[in-house]
PDB file of C-alpha atoms in Angstrom:
ATOM      1  CA  MET A   1      33.036 -65.146 -92.413  1.00 85.00           C
ATOM      2  CA  LEU A   2      35.009 -67.992 -90.906  1.00 91.00           C
ATOM      3  CA  VAL A   3      33.335 -67.958 -87.478  1.00 92.00           C
ATOM      4  CA  ALA A   4      29.728 -68.033 -86.294  1.00 91.00           C
ATOM      5  CA  ARG A   5      27.742 -69.052 -83.220  1.00 91.00           C
ATOM      6  CA  ASP A   6      25.503 -72.090 -83.105  1.00 90.00           C
ATOM      7  CA  LYS A   7      22.028 -72.150 -81.535  1.00 87.00           C
ATOM      8  CA  ASN A   8      23.618 -72.755 -78.116  1.00 87.00           C
ATOM      9  CA  GLY A   9      25.862 -69.682 -78.405  1.00 89.00           C
ATOM     10  CA  LYS A  10      29.043 -71.702 -78.951  1.00 91.00           C
ATOM     11  CA  LEU A  11      31.591 -70.053 -81.242  1.00 90.00           C
ATOM     12  CA  ILE A  12      32.249 -72.202 -84.335  1.00 90.00           C
ATOM     13  CA  ASN A  13      35.561 -71.717 -86.181  1.00 93.00           C
ATOM     14  CA  LEU A  14      35.584 -73.353 -89.603  1.00 92.00           C
ATOM     15  CA  LEU A  15      39.377 -73.627 -89.449  1.00 91.00           C
ATOM     16  CA  ASP A  16      38.896 -76.193 -86.695  1.00 89.00           C
ATOM     17  CA  GLY A  17      36.611 -78.323 -88.867  1.00 89.00           C
ATOM     18  CA  ILE A  18      33.268 -78.306 -90.674  1.00 87.00           C
ATOM     19  CA  PRO A  19      30.359 -78.659 -88.221  1.00 87.00           C
ATOM     20  CA  ASP A  20      27.274 -80.784 -88.685  1.00 81.00           C
ATOM     21  CA  LYS A  21      24.264 -78.976 -90.078  1.00 76.00           C
ATOM     22  CA  SER A  22      22.753 -76.592 -87.578  1.00 79.00           C
ATOM     23  CA  ASP A  23      21.436 -73.079 -87.172  1.00 89.00           C
ATOM     24  CA  PHE A  24      24.197 -70.471 -87.165  1.00 92.00           C
ATOM     25  CA  TYR A  25      24.260 -66.807 -86.210  1.00 90.00           C
ATOM     26  CA  CYS A  26      26.536 -63.823 -86.782  1.00 88.00           C
ATOM     27  CA  PRO A  27      28.695 -63.195 -83.671  1.00 87.00           C
ATOM     28  CA  ALA A  28      28.317 -59.453 -84.176  1.00 83.00           C
ATOM     29  CA  CYS A  29      24.661 -58.805 -85.040  1.00 83.00           C
ATOM     30  CA  GLN A  30      23.155 -62.167 -83.997  1.00 86.00           C
ATOM     31  CA  SER A  31      21.230 -62.459 -87.287  1.00 86.00           C
ATOM     32  CA  PRO A  32      21.087 -65.823 -89.146  1.00 89.00           C
ATOM     33  CA  VAL A  33      23.952 -66.907 -91.371  1.00 89.00           C
ATOM     34  CA  ARG A  34      24.247 -69.990 -93.555  1.00 89.00           C
ATOM     35  CA  LEU A  35      27.187 -72.311 -94.060  1.00 90.00           C
ATOM     36  CA  LYS A  36      28.489 -72.334 -97.627  1.00 88.00           C
ATOM     37  CA  ASN A  37      30.645 -75.340 -98.444  1.00 86.00           C
ATOM     38  CA  GLY A  38      31.258 -75.298-102.190  1.00 80.00           C
ATOM     39  CA  ARG A  39      34.141 -76.200-104.463  1.00 78.00           C
ATOM     40  CA  VAL A  40      35.312 -72.740-105.567  1.00 78.00           C
ATOM     41  CA  ILE A  41      35.647 -70.807-102.277  1.00 86.00           C
ATOM     42  CA  ARG A  42      36.708 -72.339 -98.979  1.00 89.00           C
ATOM     43  CA  PRO A  43      33.894 -73.111 -96.503  1.00 89.00           C
ATOM     44  CA  HIS A  44      32.515 -69.940 -94.961  1.00 90.00           C
ATOM     45  CA  PHE A  45      29.441 -68.381 -93.411  1.00 89.00           C
ATOM     46  CA  ALA A  46      27.325 -65.753 -95.161  1.00 87.00           C
ATOM     47  CA  HIS A  47      24.486 -63.600 -93.873  1.00 86.00           C
ATOM     48  CA  VAL A  48      21.010 -64.586 -94.948  1.00 85.00           C
ATOM     49  CA  ALA A  49      20.175 -60.852 -94.998  1.00 79.00           C
ATOM     50  CA  LEU A  50      23.254 -58.616 -94.841  1.00 66.00           C
ATOM     51  CA  GLN A  51      21.254 -55.379 -94.460  1.00 70.00           C
ATOM     52  CA  GLY A  52      20.769 -55.972 -90.742  1.00 66.00           C
ATOM     53  CA  CYS A  53      24.492 -56.117 -89.885  1.00 76.00           C
ATOM     54  CA  GLN A  54      26.507 -52.944 -89.381  1.00 69.00           C
ATOM     55  CA  PHE A  55      29.785 -54.855 -89.022  1.00 69.00           C
ATOM     56  CA  TYR A  56      29.851 -56.673 -92.367  1.00 66.00           C
ATOM     57  CA  SER A  57      29.280 -54.640 -95.505  1.00 59.00           C
ATOM     58  CA  GLU A  58      30.257 -56.885 -98.429  1.00 57.00           C
ATOM     59  CA  ASN A  59      30.942 -60.445 -99.504  1.00 70.00           C
ATOM     60  CA  GLU A  60      34.523 -61.585 -98.997  1.00 82.00           C
ATOM     61  CA  SER A  61      36.696 -62.742-101.882  1.00 90.00           C
ATOM     62  CA  ALA A  62      38.414 -66.108-101.955  1.00 92.00           C
ATOM     63  CA  GLU A  63      41.739 -64.249-101.559  1.00 95.00           C
ATOM     64  CA  HIS A  64      40.534 -62.541 -98.373  1.00 95.00           C
ATOM     65  CA  LEU A  65      39.209 -65.729 -96.801  1.00 94.00           C
ATOM     66  CA  ASN A  66      42.326 -67.728 -97.691  1.00 95.00           C
ATOM     67  CA  LEU A  67      44.712 -65.066 -96.403  1.00 97.00           C
ATOM     68  CA  LYS A  68      42.904 -64.811 -93.068  1.00 96.00           C
ATOM     69  CA  ALA A  69      43.028 -68.586 -92.730  1.00 96.00           C
ATOM     70  CA  GLU A  70      46.725 -68.796 -93.593  1.00 97.00           C
ATOM     71  CA  LEU A  71      47.649 -65.993 -91.207  1.00 98.00           C
ATOM     72  CA  TYR A  72      45.630 -67.510 -88.392  1.00 97.00           C
ATOM     73  CA  GLN A  73      47.205 -70.945 -88.820  1.00 96.00           C
ATOM     74  CA  SER A  74      50.716 -69.459 -89.007  1.00 97.00           C
ATOM     75  CA  LEU A  75      50.516 -66.939 -86.153  1.00 97.00           C
ATOM     76  CA  SER A  76      48.656 -69.247 -83.791  1.00 96.00           C
ATOM     77  CA  GLN A  77      51.745 -71.482 -83.673  1.00 95.00           C
ATOM     78  CA  THR A  78      53.517 -68.897 -81.494  1.00 96.00           C
ATOM     79  CA  GLU A  79      50.947 -66.268 -80.479  1.00 97.00           C
ATOM     80  CA  SER A  80      47.493 -65.901 -78.983  1.00 97.00           C
ATOM     81  CA  VAL A  81      45.292 -65.246 -82.025  1.00 97.00           C
ATOM     82  CA  GLU A  82      41.565 -64.690 -82.450  1.00 96.00           C
ATOM     83  CA  ILE A  83      40.093 -64.619 -85.937  1.00 95.00           C
ATOM     84  CA  GLU A  84      37.265 -62.220 -86.813  1.00 94.00           C
ATOM     85  CA  LYS A  85      37.285 -60.871 -83.287  1.00 93.00           C
ATOM     86  CA  VAL A  86      34.278 -58.703 -82.479  1.00 90.00           C
ATOM     87  CA  ILE A  87      35.493 -55.617 -80.614  1.00 89.00           C
ATOM     88  CA  PRO A  88      32.503 -53.750 -79.079  1.00 83.00           C
ATOM     89  CA  GLU A  89      34.585 -50.617 -78.688  1.00 79.00           C
ATOM     90  CA  PRO A  90      35.376 -49.370 -81.345  1.00 77.00           C
ATOM     91  CA  GLU A  91      32.551 -51.440 -82.917  1.00 80.00           C
ATOM     92  CA  GLN A  92      34.780 -53.284 -85.351  1.00 87.00           C
ATOM     93  CA  ILE A  93      35.642 -56.826 -86.322  1.00 91.00           C
ATOM     94  CA  ALA A  94      39.384 -57.365 -86.514  1.00 94.00           C
ATOM     95  CA  ASP A  95      40.339 -59.896 -89.177  1.00 96.00           C
ATOM     96  CA  LEU A  96      42.846 -61.171 -86.627  1.00 97.00           C
ATOM     97  CA  LEU A  97      43.541 -59.975 -83.103  1.00 97.00           C
ATOM     98  CA  VAL A  98      47.029 -60.977 -81.959  1.00 98.00           C
ATOM     99  CA  ASN A  99      48.009 -61.044 -78.285  1.00 97.00           C
ATOM    100  CA  HIS A 100      44.874 -59.072 -77.371  1.00 94.00           C
ATOM    101  CA  ASN A 101      46.089 -55.706 -78.710  1.00 94.00           C
ATOM    102  CA  LEU A 102      47.376 -56.003 -82.300  1.00 97.00           C
ATOM    103  CA  ALA A 103      44.661 -55.916 -84.961  1.00 97.00           C
ATOM    104  CA  LEU A 104      45.691 -57.251 -88.373  1.00 98.00           C
ATOM    105  CA  GLU A 105      43.411 -56.085 -91.172  1.00 97.00           C
ATOM    106  CA  VAL A 106      43.635 -57.927 -94.499  1.00 97.00           C
ATOM    107  CA  GLN A 107      42.626 -55.418 -97.182  1.00 96.00           C
ATOM    108  CA  CYS A 108      42.067 -56.926-100.634  1.00 95.00           C
ATOM    109  CA  SER A 109      39.928 -54.194-102.229  1.00 93.00           C
ATOM    110  CA  ARG A 110      39.989 -50.431-102.392  1.00 92.00           C
ATOM    111  CA  LEU A 111      38.331 -48.379 -99.704  1.00 92.00           C
ATOM    112  CA  SER A 112      38.030 -44.641 -99.254  1.00 94.00           C
ATOM    113  CA  GLU A 113      40.803 -42.791 -97.489  1.00 95.00           C
ATOM    114  CA  ALA A 114      38.202 -41.352 -95.127  1.00 95.00           C
ATOM    115  CA  ARG A 115      37.008 -44.834 -94.130  1.00 93.00           C
ATOM    116  CA  LEU A 116      40.577 -46.094 -93.706  1.00 96.00           C
ATOM    117  CA  CYS A 117      41.480 -43.178 -91.448  1.00 95.00           C
ATOM    118  CA  GLU A 118      38.221 -43.539 -89.497  1.00 94.00           C
ATOM    119  CA  ARG A 119      38.834 -47.221 -88.762  1.00 94.00           C
ATOM    120  CA  THR A 120      42.496 -46.678 -87.904  1.00 95.00           C
ATOM    121  CA  GLN A 121      41.675 -43.820 -85.530  1.00 94.00           C
ATOM    122  CA  ALA A 122      38.963 -45.886 -83.846  1.00 93.00           C
ATOM    123  CA  TYR A 123      41.436 -48.687 -83.125  1.00 94.00           C
ATOM    124  CA  GLN A 124      44.097 -46.302 -81.829  1.00 93.00           C
ATOM    125  CA  ASN A 125      41.660 -44.347 -79.634  1.00 92.00           C
ATOM    126  CA  ASN A 126      40.694 -47.588 -77.897  1.00 92.00           C
ATOM    127  CA  GLY A 127      44.229 -48.747 -77.193  1.00 92.00           C
ATOM    128  CA  TYR A 128      44.741 -51.123 -80.131  1.00 95.00           C
ATOM    129  CA  GLN A 129      47.601 -51.153 -82.584  1.00 95.00           C
ATOM    130  CA  VAL A 130      46.540 -51.882 -86.162  1.00 96.00           C
ATOM    131  CA  LEU A 131      48.480 -53.044 -89.218  1.00 97.00           C
ATOM    132  CA  TRP A 132      46.917 -53.112 -92.667  1.00 98.00           C
ATOM    133  CA  LEU A 133      48.132 -55.990 -94.855  1.00 98.00           C
ATOM    134  CA  LEU A 134      47.463 -55.417 -98.553  1.00 98.00           C
ATOM    135  CA  GLY A 135      46.133 -57.958-101.032  1.00 97.00           C
ATOM    136  CA  GLU A 136      47.126 -58.119-104.687  1.00 97.00           C
ATOM    137  CA  LYS A 137      44.899 -55.306-105.979  1.00 97.00           C
ATOM    138  CA  LEU A 138      46.574 -52.868-103.579  1.00 98.00           C
ATOM    139  CA  TRP A 139      50.216 -53.862-104.049  1.00 98.00           C
ATOM    140  CA  LEU A 140      52.620 -50.974-104.434  1.00 97.00           C
ATOM    141  CA  GLY A 141      53.634 -50.431-108.059  1.00 94.00           C
ATOM    142  CA  ARG A 142      55.564 -47.632-109.754  1.00 94.00           C
ATOM    143  CA  ARG A 143      53.579 -44.849-108.076  1.00 94.00           C
ATOM    144  CA  LEU A 144      52.696 -44.107-104.465  1.00 95.00           C
ATOM    145  CA  SER A 145      49.003 -43.242-104.607  1.00 95.00           C
ATOM    146  CA  SER A 146      47.274 -41.033-102.051  1.00 94.00           C
ATOM    147  CA  LEU A 147      45.625 -44.187-100.643  1.00 97.00           C
ATOM    148  CA  HIS A 148      49.007 -45.930-100.338  1.00 97.00           C
ATOM    149  CA  LYS A 149      50.265 -42.981 -98.310  1.00 97.00           C
ATOM    150  CA  GLN A 150      47.532 -43.598 -95.747  1.00 97.00           C
ATOM    151  CA  PHE A 151      48.663 -47.233 -95.431  1.00 98.00           C
ATOM    152  CA  LEU A 152      52.273 -46.185 -94.702  1.00 98.00           C
ATOM    153  CA  CYS A 153      53.927 -46.954 -91.375  1.00 98.00           C
ATOM    154  CA  PHE A 154      57.172 -45.433 -90.099  1.00 98.00           C
ATOM    155  CA  SER A 155      60.172 -46.465 -88.020  1.00 97.00           C
ATOM    156  CA  GLN A 156      63.633 -45.009 -87.478  1.00 96.00           C
ATOM    157  CA  ASN A 157      65.287 -48.220 -88.690  1.00 96.00           C
ATOM    158  CA  MET A 158      63.289 -48.833 -91.876  1.00 97.00           C
ATOM    159  CA  GLY A 159      61.689 -45.485 -92.652  1.00 97.00           C
ATOM    160  CA  PHE A 160      58.355 -45.390 -94.425  1.00 98.00           C
ATOM    161  CA  HIS A 161      57.098 -48.913 -95.062  1.00 98.00           C
ATOM    162  CA  LEU A 162      53.994 -50.963 -95.779  1.00 97.00           C
ATOM    163  CA  TRP A 163      52.903 -54.605 -95.733  1.00 98.00           C
ATOM    164  CA  GLU A 164      51.689 -56.839 -98.554  1.00 98.00           C
ATOM    165  CA  LEU A 165      50.346 -60.389 -98.745  1.00 98.00           C
ATOM    166  CA  ASN A 166      50.825 -62.881-101.569  1.00 98.00           C
ATOM    167  CA  ILE A 167      48.480 -65.870-101.329  1.00 97.00           C
ATOM    168  CA  ASN A 168      50.101 -67.730-104.243  1.00 97.00           C
ATOM    169  CA  ARG A 169      53.564 -67.579-102.708  1.00 97.00           C
ATOM    170  CA  ARG A 170      52.170 -67.837 -99.175  1.00 97.00           C
ATOM    171  CA  GLU A 171      54.254 -64.933 -97.942  1.00 98.00           C
ATOM    172  CA  LEU A 172      54.090 -61.655 -96.078  1.00 98.00           C
ATOM    173  CA  ARG A 173      56.096 -58.930 -97.774  1.00 98.00           C
ATOM    174  CA  LEU A 174      57.617 -55.767 -96.296  1.00 98.00           C
ATOM    175  CA  LYS A 175      58.385 -52.860 -98.604  1.00 98.00           C
ATOM    176  CA  TYR A 176      60.566 -50.405 -96.727  1.00 98.00           C
ATOM    177  CA  LEU A 177      62.804 -47.349 -97.106  1.00 98.00           C
ATOM    178  CA  ILE A 178      60.068 -45.993 -99.352  1.00 98.00           C
ATOM    179  CA  TYR A 179      60.958 -42.772-101.148  1.00 98.00           C
ATOM    180  CA  GLU A 180      59.543 -41.037-104.218  1.00 96.00           C
ATOM    181  CA  ASP A 181      61.171 -38.745-106.748  1.00 93.00           C
ATOM    182  CA  ILE A 182      59.935 -35.332-107.821  1.00 91.00           C
ATOM    183  CA  PHE A 183      58.072 -36.925-110.747  1.00 90.00           C
ATOM    184  CA  GLY A 184      56.174 -39.359-108.525  1.00 91.00           C
ATOM    185  CA  LYS A 185      58.158 -42.545-109.188  1.00 94.00           C
ATOM    186  CA  VAL A 186      58.523 -44.685-106.056  1.00 97.00           C
ATOM    187  CA  TYR A 187      61.664 -46.456-104.790  1.00 98.00           C
ATOM    188  CA  TYR A 188      61.924 -49.063-102.040  1.00 98.00           C
ATOM    189  CA  GLN A 189      63.571 -52.231-100.765  1.00 98.00           C
ATOM    190  CA  THR A 190      61.779 -55.530-100.127  1.00 98.00           C
ATOM    191  CA  LYS A 191      61.948 -58.335 -97.572  1.00 98.00           C
ATOM    192  CA  SER A 192      59.596 -61.320 -97.378  1.00 98.00           C
ATOM    193  CA  CYS A 193      58.610 -64.015 -94.899  1.00 98.00           C
ATOM    194  CA  SER A 194      56.955 -67.343 -95.673  1.00 98.00           C
ATOM    195  CA  PHE A 195      53.769 -68.226 -93.809  1.00 97.00           C
ATOM    196  CA  ASP A 196      55.714 -71.248 -92.558  1.00 96.00           C
ATOM    197  CA  ASN A 197      58.223 -69.081 -90.668  1.00 96.00           C
ATOM    198  CA  HIS A 198      57.973 -67.089 -87.422  1.00 95.00           C
ATOM    199  CA  MET A 199      55.754 -64.304 -88.712  1.00 96.00           C
ATOM    200  CA  MET A 200      55.520 -62.327 -85.471  1.00 97.00           C
ATOM    201  CA  LEU A 201      59.277 -61.768 -85.504  1.00 97.00           C
ATOM    202  CA  PHE A 202      58.950 -60.501 -89.055  1.00 98.00           C
ATOM    203  CA  LEU A 203      56.143 -58.108 -88.109  1.00 97.00           C
ATOM    204  CA  ARG A 204      58.433 -56.649 -85.423  1.00 97.00           C
ATOM    205  CA  LEU A 205      61.336 -56.242 -87.864  1.00 97.00           C
ATOM    206  CA  PRO A 206      60.909 -52.477 -88.542  1.00 97.00           C
ATOM    207  CA  TYR A 207      61.551 -51.779 -84.854  1.00 95.00           C
ATOM    208  CA  ALA A 208      64.341 -54.313 -84.324  1.00 94.00           C
ATOM    209  CA  LYS A 209      67.988 -53.322 -84.105  1.00 89.00           C
ATOM    210  CA  GLN A 210      69.781 -53.987 -87.390  1.00 85.00           C
ATOM    211  CA  GLY A 211      72.745 -53.003 -89.498  1.00 89.00           C
ATOM    212  CA  LEU A 212      72.751 -49.953 -91.747  1.00 91.00           C
ATOM    213  CA  VAL A 213      70.760 -50.507 -94.945  1.00 93.00           C
ATOM    214  CA  SER A 214      71.106 -48.290 -98.018  1.00 95.00           C
ATOM    215  CA  TYR A 215      70.624 -48.304-101.771  1.00 96.00           C
ATOM    216  CA  HIS A 216      71.570 -46.087-104.719  1.00 95.00           C
ATOM    217  CA  VAL A 217      69.401 -44.174-107.191  1.00 94.00           C
ATOM    218  CA  GLN A 218      70.712 -42.636-110.413  1.00 91.00           C
ATOM    219  CA  GLN A 219      69.893 -38.948-110.736  1.00 86.00           C
ATOM    220  CA  ARG A 220      67.889 -37.870-113.770  1.00 84.00           C
ATOM    221  CA  ARG A 221      69.597 -35.471-116.181  1.00 82.00           C
ATOM    222  CA  GLN A 222      67.980 -32.429-117.849  1.00 81.00           C
ATOM    223  CA  VAL A 223      65.369 -32.117-115.146  1.00 84.00           C
ATOM    224  CA  GLY A 224      64.285 -28.689-116.409  1.00 80.00           C
ATOM    225  CA  LEU A 225      63.450 -30.128-119.828  1.00 83.00           C
ATOM    226  CA  ALA A 226      61.442 -32.944-118.249  1.00 85.00           C
ATOM    227  CA  ILE A 227      59.497 -30.434-116.145  1.00 86.00           C
ATOM    228  CA  GLN A 228      58.842 -28.294-119.223  1.00 87.00           C
ATOM    229  CA  LYS A 229      57.265 -31.307-120.945  1.00 89.00           C
ATOM    230  CA  GLN A 230      55.080 -31.908-117.894  1.00 88.00           C
ATOM    231  CA  LEU A 231      53.914 -28.285-117.926  1.00 88.00           C
ATOM    232  CA  LEU A 232      53.122 -28.429-121.643  1.00 90.00           C
ATOM    233  CA  ALA A 233      51.080 -31.568-120.949  1.00 90.00           C
ATOM    234  CA  ARG A 234      49.180 -29.588-118.270  1.00 91.00           C
ATOM    235  CA  ASN A 235      50.219 -31.978-115.519  1.00 88.00           C
ATOM    236  CA  PRO A 236      48.327 -30.747-112.393  1.00 86.00           C
ATOM    237  CA  ARG A 237      51.242 -31.682-110.098  1.00 82.00           C
ATOM    238  CA  TRP A 238      53.688 -29.437-111.956  1.00 85.00           C
ATOM    239  CA  LEU A 239      51.196 -26.670-112.648  1.00 89.00           C
ATOM    240  CA  ARG A 240      50.792 -26.305-108.886  1.00 86.00           C
ATOM    241  CA  GLN A 241      54.562 -26.300-108.415  1.00 84.00           C
ATOM    242  CA  GLN A 242      55.007 -23.669-111.124  1.00 87.00           C
ATOM    243  CA  GLU A 243      52.340 -21.469-109.535  1.00 88.00           C
ATOM    244  CA  LEU A 244      54.118 -21.755-106.186  1.00 84.00           C
ATOM    245  CA  ALA A 245      57.464 -20.893-107.802  1.00 83.00           C
ATOM    246  CA  TYR A 246      55.970 -17.806-109.504  1.00 86.00           C
ATOM    247  CA  SER A 247      54.591 -16.605-106.179  1.00 87.00           C
ATOM    248  CA  GLN A 248      58.170 -16.735-104.835  1.00 83.00           C
ATOM    249  CA  GLY A 249      59.630 -14.924-107.854  1.00 83.00           C
ATOM    250  CA  CYS A 250      61.142 -18.101-109.384  1.00 81.00           C
ATOM    251  CA  ASN A 251      60.778 -20.098-112.594  1.00 80.00           C
ATOM    252  CA  LEU A 252      60.975 -23.896-112.433  1.00 78.00           C
ATOM    253  CA  ILE A 253      62.220 -24.306-116.003  1.00 74.00           C
ATOM    254  CA  ALA A 254      65.061 -21.824-115.471  1.00 74.00           C
ATOM    255  CA  GLN A 255      66.461 -23.785-112.529  1.00 74.00           C
ATOM    256  CA  SER A 256      69.399 -26.145-112.994  1.00 67.00           C
ATOM    257  CA  ASP A 257      69.529 -29.864-112.209  1.00 67.00           C
ATOM    258  CA  VAL A 258      71.449 -29.026-109.028  1.00 72.00           C
ATOM    259  CA  ASP A 259      68.476 -27.004-107.772  1.00 72.00           C
ATOM    260  CA  PHE A 260      66.354 -30.169-107.781  1.00 79.00           C
ATOM    261  CA  PHE A 261      68.848 -32.289-105.833  1.00 82.00           C
ATOM    262  CA  PRO A 262      67.972 -34.550-104.119  1.00 89.00           C
ATOM    263  CA  GLN A 263      65.485 -35.715-106.711  1.00 91.00           C
ATOM    264  CA  VAL A 264      64.341 -38.627-104.506  1.00 94.00           C
ATOM    265  CA  ARG A 265      62.685 -37.571-101.249  1.00 95.00           C
ATOM    266  CA  PRO A 266      60.549 -38.825 -98.347  1.00 97.00           C
ATOM    267  CA  PRO A 267      56.832 -39.169 -99.154  1.00 96.00           C
ATOM    268  CA  GLN A 268      54.814 -36.061 -98.380  1.00 92.00           C
ATOM    269  CA  CYS A 269      51.120 -35.728 -97.510  1.00 91.00           C
ATOM    270  CA  SER A 270      49.643 -32.343 -96.643  1.00 85.00           C
ATOM    271  CA  ARG A 271      46.944 -33.854 -94.406  1.00 87.00           C
ATOM    272  CA  GLY A 272      49.318 -36.282 -92.682  1.00 91.00           C
ATOM    273  CA  PHE A 273      49.578 -40.067 -92.570  1.00 95.00           C
ATOM    274  CA  CYS A 274      46.777 -41.728 -90.615  1.00 94.00           C
ATOM    275  CA  GLN A 275      48.867 -44.786 -89.610  1.00 94.00           C
ATOM    276  CA  ILE A 276      51.702 -42.642 -88.212  1.00 95.00           C
ATOM    277  CA  ASN A 277      51.253 -40.949 -84.827  1.00 90.00           C
ATOM    278  CA  GLN A 278      54.764 -39.579 -84.444  1.00 90.00           C
ATOM    279  CA  ASP A 279      56.042 -36.335 -85.915  1.00 91.00           C
ATOM    280  CA  VAL A 280      58.161 -37.134 -88.987  1.00 94.00           C
ATOM    281  CA  SER A 281      59.049 -33.523 -89.835  1.00 92.00           C
ATOM    282  CA  HIS A 282      62.400 -33.834 -88.042  1.00 93.00           C
ATOM    283  CA  PHE A 283      63.292 -36.685 -90.410  1.00 95.00           C
ATOM    284  CA  SER A 284      62.509 -34.551 -93.441  1.00 93.00           C
ATOM    285  CA  ALA A 285      64.620 -31.688 -92.079  1.00 93.00           C
ATOM    286  CA  ALA A 286      67.601 -33.949 -91.359  1.00 95.00           C
ATOM    287  CA  PHE A 287      67.212 -35.582 -94.779  1.00 95.00           C
ATOM    288  CA  PHE A 288      67.445 -32.343 -96.757  1.00 93.00           C
ATOM    289  CA  GLN A 289      70.219 -30.955 -94.557  1.00 92.00           C
ATOM    290  CA  TYR A 290      72.359 -34.027 -95.307  1.00 92.00           C
ATOM    291  CA  TYR A 291      72.100 -33.600 -99.089  1.00 90.00           C
ATOM    292  CA  GLN A 292      72.924 -29.884 -99.130  1.00 85.00           C
ATOM    293  CA  LYS A 293      76.612 -30.785 -99.463  1.00 77.00           C
ATOM    294  CA  GLN A 294      76.121 -33.401-102.191  1.00 74.00           C
ATOM    295  CA  LYS A 295      74.530 -31.489-105.031  1.00 69.00           C
ATOM    296  CA  ASP A 296      77.236 -32.492-107.515  1.00 65.00           C
ATOM    297  CA  LYS A 297      76.541 -36.204-107.103  1.00 76.00           C
ATOM    298  CA  GLU A 298      75.259 -38.211-110.081  1.00 83.00           C
ATOM    299  CA  THR A 299      73.800 -40.846-107.788  1.00 88.00           C
ATOM    300  CA  GLN A 300      71.872 -40.503-104.558  1.00 92.00           C
ATOM    301  CA  THR A 301      72.356 -42.959-101.716  1.00 94.00           C
ATOM    302  CA  LEU A 302      69.243 -43.465 -99.588  1.00 96.00           C
ATOM    303  CA  TYR A 303      69.369 -44.427 -95.900  1.00 97.00           C
ATOM    304  CA  PRO A 304      66.932 -45.007 -93.016  1.00 97.00           C
ATOM    305  CA  PRO A 305      65.866 -42.016 -90.858  1.00 97.00           C
ATOM    306  CA  ALA A 306      68.228 -43.006 -88.002  1.00 95.00           C
ATOM    307  CA  PHE A 307      71.203 -42.370 -90.295  1.00 95.00           C
ATOM    308  CA  TYR A 308      70.145 -38.797 -91.152  1.00 95.00           C
ATOM    309  CA  ASP A 309      69.480 -38.013 -87.494  1.00 92.00           C
ATOM    310  CA  LYS A 310      72.978 -39.208 -86.601  1.00 92.00           C
ATOM    311  CA  MET A 311      74.570 -37.152 -89.371  1.00 90.00           C
ATOM    312  CA  LYS A 312      72.670 -34.074 -88.202  1.00 84.00           C
ATOM    313  CA  GLU A 313      73.936 -34.530 -84.651  1.00 81.00           C
ATOM    314  CA  GLU A 314      77.514 -34.939 -85.829  1.00 74.00           C
TER     315      GLU A 314
END
């Protein structure tokens, strides 16, 4: 915790300076907290007895504390920002609340998909927008996990995207135009913004007007052989696909490479994406319609959703 109340009820923000010794209390549950001012982790408050607080559930890492501090100091140069804002409805503490309606949540450790969706829905139901900014342990790698899919956002200009934070480089990173191939490998583009720059403009970038962005992906050859190896290895993903194909009177291995074009596709999630309120099925339909006439291509060019919608209209 970076904020607490003193015995007079005044809110103390450690980013404004270290106070003289006093009694401090949690702004959410009002129980006692103590000031920790050591050499390893930046000064912070910690509950004397955490069991009595329903808002805080675990100790914060140095990465989490430092990222909140950096974001607060950067965003407060241009925006109205409150750090560790207690929001009675929906009974949450936003790591940062920007301009009274944008909650920024710095997530440095894994959490359950159910808890992520519950917190997101609570914010949205009470009129708040929320963005989850991912610490190092949750950075997107070569695979788009089921948890990553619940962190995804969507815009017509930059497609599926998510946000990452790098404390060592002091930057906010946007990974956008996220697609994955039929074997689960993920593809994307990256933009970054230093904490010293205008970060609110960067956070608005997915919805800003911009030029057409695209990139190329080489198509895999001998797809049937690769799928056969996956089936022999009893890969659950391909066993399910083979079962579905059999039910439709087809055989995955017997299909040609052309039948699997395009190999790189928009992310799919049967239970939906908890960060995305809009219907993205029209994007998927326009996407596949566009590539129906390009099945002989050795490379696949990937575009933002707005491009496929325009091609469908034309």
